[in-house]
């Protein structure tokens, strides 16, 4: 079997998931305004995407060795959709913009909340997958 | 424009998958070098595009290439799950290194991109 990233069908599957995630991320950014310069939209998609990815990867890994169907779920929904929904580039640029416009406190708060909530979301997703598996 | 943005996001995600896979194959490691590289590159490009728009360039470029491609290319969720996975496997240090290393490298890369666009 060739490596998944060299299989055109799987690359297309990741692309389709990524397109859907990107569209949803853009829609969220259109309806969620920044609160006092705090980038709420990016925070929201990053935390939700981290939760879904943590849940998905844990559920799939608890099923034992990866089947072709599980691989498609992991790549389409995980690598594609969750990867496209969440973004690190916007996060990094927002931190830079906040810092350079003098909102250093907001930038520091944004970094702390994003990383803490992102990690907690993954842990919560894993815990939910573990509960459902029992 | 929304269609282009969506397509660019799909292209970005596919590019991340291929690049990360190539890095993993060539340099197998427990540390997620491929995703770190993706996040640094994407932050650099988005910083550059943001700088161009601050300088008066058409914001639609940033929407398609930045929000679309760079957004689909870079990932926050994978960086978080990789950090938790490393910590769970007993490498809390590697997990922290991934988290703080990604933060430092990407914010620096984005600032570099912003500065470069302002200089041009």
CSV table of C-alpha atoms in Angstrom, one decimal:
chain,number,residue,atom,x,y,z
A,1,UNK,CA,0.0,0.0,0.0
A,2,UNK,CA,1.4,3.4,-0.9
A,3,UNK,CA,1.7,6.2,1.7
A,4,UNK,CA,-1.7,8.0,2.1
A,5,UNK,CA,-0.2,11.4,1.2
A,6,UNK,CA,0.7,9.9,-2.2
A,7,UNK,CA,-2.8,8.5,-3.0
A,8,UNK,CA,-4.6,11.1,-5.1
A,9,UNK,CA,-8.0,10.0,-3.8
A,10,UNK,CA,-7.0,10.5,-0.2
A,11,UNK,CA,-5.4,13.9,-1.1
A,12,UNK,CA,-8.7,14.9,-2.7
A,13,UNK,CA,-10.6,13.7,0.4
A,14,UNK,CA,-8.4,15.9,2.6
A,15,UNK,CA,-9.0,18.8,0.2
A,16,UNK,CA,-12.8,18.4,0.3
A,17,UNK,CA,-12.8,18.3,4.1
A,18,UNK,CA,-10.5,21.3,4.2
A,19,UNK,CA,-12.7,23.3,1.8
A,20,UNK,CA,-15.8,22.6,4.1
A,21,UNK,CA,-13.8,23.6,7.2
A,22,UNK,CA,-12.5,26.8,5.6
A,23,UNK,CA,-16.0,27.8,4.5
A,24,UNK,CA,-17.4,27.3,8.0
A,25,UNK,CA,-14.4,29.2,9.5
A,26,UNK,CA,-15.1,32.1,7.1
A,27,UNK,CA,-18.9,32.0,8.0
A,28,UNK,CA,-18.1,32.1,11.7
A,29,UNK,CA,-15.8,35.1,11.2
A,30,UNK,CA,-18.6,36.9,9.4
A,31,UNK,CA,-21.1,36.5,12.2
A,32,UNK,CA,-18.9,36.7,15.3
A,33,UNK,CA,-17.5,40.2,15.8
A,34,UNK,CA,-14.2,40.9,17.6
A,35,UNK,CA,-15.1,41.9,21.2
A,36,UNK,CA,-13.0,45.0,22.0
A,37,UNK,CA,-10.3,43.8,19.6
A,38,UNK,CA,-10.3,40.3,21.0
A,39,UNK,CA,-10.4,37.8,18.1
A,40,UNK,CA,-13.3,35.7,19.3
A,41,UNK,CA,-14.1,34.1,15.9
A,42,UNK,CA,-10.6,32.5,15.6
A,43,UNK,CA,-10.7,31.4,19.2
A,44,UNK,CA,-14.1,29.8,18.7
A,45,UNK,CA,-13.2,27.8,15.6
A,46,UNK,CA,-9.8,26.8,17.1
A,47,UNK,CA,-11.4,25.5,20.3
A,48,UNK,CA,-14.3,23.7,18.6
A,49,UNK,CA,-12.0,22.1,16.0
A,50,UNK,CA,-9.5,20.9,18.7
A,51,UNK,CA,-12.4,19.3,20.6
A,52,UNK,CA,-13.7,17.5,17.5
A,53,UNK,CA,-10.2,16.3,16.5
A,54,UNK,CA,-9.4,15.0,20.0
A,55,UNK,CA,-12.8,13.2,20.1
A,56,UNK,CA,-12.4,11.7,16.6
A,57,UNK,CA,-8.8,10.5,17.0
A,58,UNK,CA,-9.5,8.9,20.4
A,59,UNK,CA,-12.6,7.1,19.1
A,60,UNK,CA,-10.8,5.8,16.1
A,61,UNK,CA,-7.7,4.7,18.0
A,62,UNK,CA,-9.9,2.8,20.5
A,63,UNK,CA,-11.3,0.7,17.7
A,64,UNK,CA,-8.0,-1.1,17.2
A,65,UNK,CA,-5.9,-1.3,14.0
A,66,UNK,CA,-6.9,1.3,11.4
A,67,UNK,CA,-9.3,0.0,8.8
A,68,UNK,CA,-9.6,1.7,5.4
A,69,UNK,CA,-12.9,3.3,6.5
A,70,UNK,CA,-11.3,4.6,9.7
A,71,UNK,CA,-8.4,6.0,7.6
A,72,UNK,CA,-11.0,8.0,5.5
A,73,UNK,CA,-12.7,9.3,8.6
A,74,UNK,CA,-9.4,10.4,10.1
A,75,UNK,CA,-8.2,12.1,6.9
A,76,UNK,CA,-11.5,13.6,5.7
A,77,UNK,CA,-12.9,14.8,9.0
A,78,UNK,CA,-9.7,15.1,11.0
A,79,UNK,CA,-6.9,16.3,8.7
A,80,UNK,CA,-9.3,17.9,6.2
A,81,UNK,CA,-12.2,19.4,8.1
A,82,UNK,CA,-10.8,20.1,11.5
A,83,UNK,CA,-7.5,21.2,9.9
A,84,UNK,CA,-9.3,23.6,7.6
A,85,UNK,CA,-11.7,24.8,10.3
A,86,UNK,CA,-8.8,25.7,12.7
A,87,UNK,CA,-6.0,28.0,11.8
A,88,UNK,CA,-2.6,28.9,13.3
A,89,UNK,CA,-1.7,31.6,10.7
A,90,UNK,CA,-4.6,33.9,11.7
A,91,UNK,CA,-3.8,33.3,15.4
A,92,UNK,CA,-0.1,34.3,14.9
A,93,UNK,CA,-0.9,37.4,12.8
A,94,UNK,CA,-3.6,38.5,15.3
A,95,UNK,CA,-1.1,38.2,18.1
A,96,UNK,CA,1.4,40.3,16.1
A,97,UNK,CA,-1.3,42.9,15.2
A,98,UNK,CA,-2.5,43.3,18.8
A,99,UNK,CA,1.1,43.6,20.1
A,100,UNK,CA,2.1,46.2,17.5
A,101,UNK,CA,-1.0,48.3,18.0
A,102,UNK,CA,-0.3,48.6,21.7
A,103,UNK,CA,-2.8,46.0,23.0
A,104,UNK,CA,-0.1,43.8,24.7
A,105,UNK,CA,-2.4,42.8,27.5
A,106,UNK,CA,-5.1,41.6,25.1
A,107,UNK,CA,-2.4,39.8,23.0
A,108,UNK,CA,-1.1,38.0,26.1
A,109,UNK,CA,-4.6,37.1,27.2
A,110,UNK,CA,-5.5,35.9,23.7
A,111,UNK,CA,-2.4,33.6,23.7
A,112,UNK,CA,-3.1,32.2,27.1
A,113,UNK,CA,-6.8,31.6,26.6
A,114,UNK,CA,-6.3,30.0,23.1
A,115,UNK,CA,-3.6,27.6,24.2
A,116,UNK,CA,-5.3,26.6,27.5
A,117,UNK,CA,-8.7,26.3,26.0
A,118,UNK,CA,-7.3,24.4,23.0
A,119,UNK,CA,-5.5,21.8,25.2
A,120,UNK,CA,-8.5,21.5,27.5
A,121,UNK,CA,-10.8,21.0,24.5
A,122,UNK,CA,-8.6,18.1,23.2
A,123,UNK,CA,-8.6,16.5,26.7
A,124,UNK,CA,-12.4,16.9,26.9
A,125,UNK,CA,-12.8,15.3,23.5
A,126,UNK,CA,-10.6,12.4,24.6
A,127,UNK,CA,-12.6,12.0,27.8
A,128,UNK,CA,-15.9,12.0,26.0
A,129,UNK,CA,-14.6,9.3,23.6
A,130,UNK,CA,-13.4,7.2,26.5
A,131,UNK,CA,-16.8,7.5,28.2
A,132,UNK,CA,-18.7,6.5,25.1
A,133,UNK,CA,-16.4,3.5,24.6
A,134,UNK,CA,-17.2,2.0,28.0
B,1,UNK,CA,-15.1,35.2,-4.1
B,2,UNK,CA,-16.5,32.8,-1.4
B,3,UNK,CA,-16.2,29.9,-3.9
B,4,UNK,CA,-12.5,30.9,-4.5
B,5,UNK,CA,-11.8,31.1,-0.8
B,6,UNK,CA,-13.4,27.7,-0.2
B,7,UNK,CA,-11.4,26.1,-3.0
B,8,UNK,CA,-8.2,27.8,-1.8
B,9,UNK,CA,-8.9,26.3,1.7
B,10,UNK,CA,-9.2,22.8,0.2
B,11,UNK,CA,-6.0,23.3,-1.7
B,12,UNK,CA,-4.3,24.5,1.5
B,13,UNK,CA,-5.4,21.5,3.5
B,14,UNK,CA,-4.3,19.1,0.7
B,15,UNK,CA,-0.9,20.9,0.5
B,16,UNK,CA,-0.5,20.5,4.3
B,17,UNK,CA,-1.3,16.7,4.1
B,18,UNK,CA,1.2,16.2,1.3
B,19,UNK,CA,4.0,18.3,2.8
B,20,UNK,CA,3.6,16.8,6.3
B,21,UNK,CA,3.5,13.3,4.8
B,22,UNK,CA,6.7,14.0,2.8
B,23,UNK,CA,8.5,15.3,5.9
B,24,UNK,CA,7.4,12.3,8.0
B,25,UNK,CA,8.6,9.9,5.4
B,26,UNK,CA,11.9,11.5,4.9
B,27,UNK,CA,12.7,12.4,8.5
B,28,UNK,CA,10.7,10.0,10.8
B,29,UNK,CA,10.5,11.6,14.3
B,30,UNK,CA,8.2,11.6,17.3
B,31,UNK,CA,8.3,15.4,17.1
B,32,UNK,CA,5.8,16.8,14.6
B,33,UNK,CA,8.3,18.7,12.5
B,34,UNK,CA,6.0,18.7,9.4
B,35,UNK,CA,3.1,20.5,11.1
B,36,UNK,CA,5.6,23.0,12.7
B,37,UNK,CA,7.0,23.7,9.2
B,38,UNK,CA,3.5,24.1,7.8
B,39,UNK,CA,2.4,26.5,10.6
B,40,UNK,CA,5.5,28.6,10.3
B,41,UNK,CA,5.3,28.9,6.5
B,42,UNK,CA,1.6,29.7,6.6
B,43,UNK,CA,2.1,32.4,9.3
B,44,UNK,CA,4.9,34.0,7.3
B,45,UNK,CA,2.7,34.2,4.1
B,46,UNK,CA,-0.4,35.5,6.0
B,47,UNK,CA,1.8,38.1,7.7
B,48,UNK,CA,3.1,39.2,4.3
B,49,UNK,CA,-0.4,39.4,2.8
B,50,UNK,CA,-1.7,41.3,5.8
B,51,UNK,CA,1.2,43.7,5.5
B,52,UNK,CA,0.4,44.3,1.8
B,53,UNK,CA,-3.2,45.1,2.6
B,54,UNK,CA,-2.1,47.5,5.4
B,55,UNK,CA,0.0,49.1,2.7
B,56,UNK,CA,-3.1,49.6,0.5
B,57,UNK,CA,-3.3,46.3,-1.5
B,58,UNK,CA,-6.7,44.9,-2.6
B,59,UNK,CA,-8.0,43.0,0.5
B,60,UNK,CA,-9.6,40.3,-1.7
B,61,UNK,CA,-6.1,38.9,-2.2
B,62,UNK,CA,-5.8,38.4,1.5
B,63,UNK,CA,-9.2,36.9,1.7
B,64,UNK,CA,-8.6,34.1,-0.9
B,65,UNK,CA,-4.8,33.5,-0.4
B,66,UNK,CA,-4.7,34.3,3.3
B,67,UNK,CA,-8.1,33.3,4.9
B,68,UNK,CA,-8.5,30.6,2.3
B,69,UNK,CA,-5.2,29.0,1.5
B,70,UNK,CA,-3.1,29.9,4.6
B,71,UNK,CA,-6.1,29.2,6.9
B,72,UNK,CA,-6.7,25.8,5.3
B,73,UNK,CA,-2.9,25.1,5.2
B,74,UNK,CA,-2.1,25.9,8.8
B,75,UNK,CA,-3.8,24.1,11.7
B,76,UNK,CA,-4.4,24.7,15.3
B,77,UNK,CA,-6.3,21.5,16.2
B,78,UNK,CA,-3.4,19.2,15.0
B,79,UNK,CA,-0.9,21.2,17.0
B,80,UNK,CA,-3.1,20.8,20.1
B,81,UNK,CA,-3.7,17.1,19.7
B,82,UNK,CA,0.0,16.5,19.0
B,83,UNK,CA,0.9,18.4,22.2
B,84,UNK,CA,-1.5,16.3,24.2
B,85,UNK,CA,-0.3,13.1,22.5
B,86,UNK,CA,3.3,13.8,23.3
B,87,UNK,CA,2.5,14.6,27.0
B,88,UNK,CA,0.4,11.4,27.2
B,89,UNK,CA,3.2,9.3,25.8
B,90,UNK,CA,5.4,10.5,28.7
B,91,UNK,CA,7.1,13.4,26.8
B,92,UNK,CA,5.7,16.4,28.6
B,93,UNK,CA,8.9,18.2,27.7
B,94,UNK,CA,8.5,17.5,24.0
B,95,UNK,CA,4.8,18.6,24.2
B,96,UNK,CA,5.7,21.9,25.8
B,97,UNK,CA,8.5,22.3,23.3
B,98,UNK,CA,6.0,21.8,20.5
B,99,UNK,CA,3.5,24.2,22.0
B,100,UNK,CA,5.9,27.1,22.9
B,101,UNK,CA,8.2,26.4,19.9
B,102,UNK,CA,5.3,26.7,17.5
B,103,UNK,CA,4.0,29.8,19.2
B,104,UNK,CA,7.4,31.5,19.2
B,105,UNK,CA,8.4,30.5,15.6
B,106,UNK,CA,5.0,31.4,14.1
B,107,UNK,CA,4.6,34.8,15.8
B,108,UNK,CA,8.2,35.6,14.7
B,109,UNK,CA,7.5,34.4,11.1
B,110,UNK,CA,4.2,36.4,10.9
B,111,UNK,CA,6.0,39.6,12.2
B,112,UNK,CA,8.8,39.0,9.6
B,113,UNK,CA,6.2,38.7,6.8
B,114,UNK,CA,4.4,41.8,8.0
B,115,UNK,CA,7.7,43.8,8.2
B,116,UNK,CA,8.8,42.5,4.8
B,117,UNK,CA,5.6,43.7,3.2
B,118,UNK,CA,5.9,47.1,4.8
B,119,UNK,CA,9.5,47.5,3.5
B,120,UNK,CA,8.6,46.6,-0.1
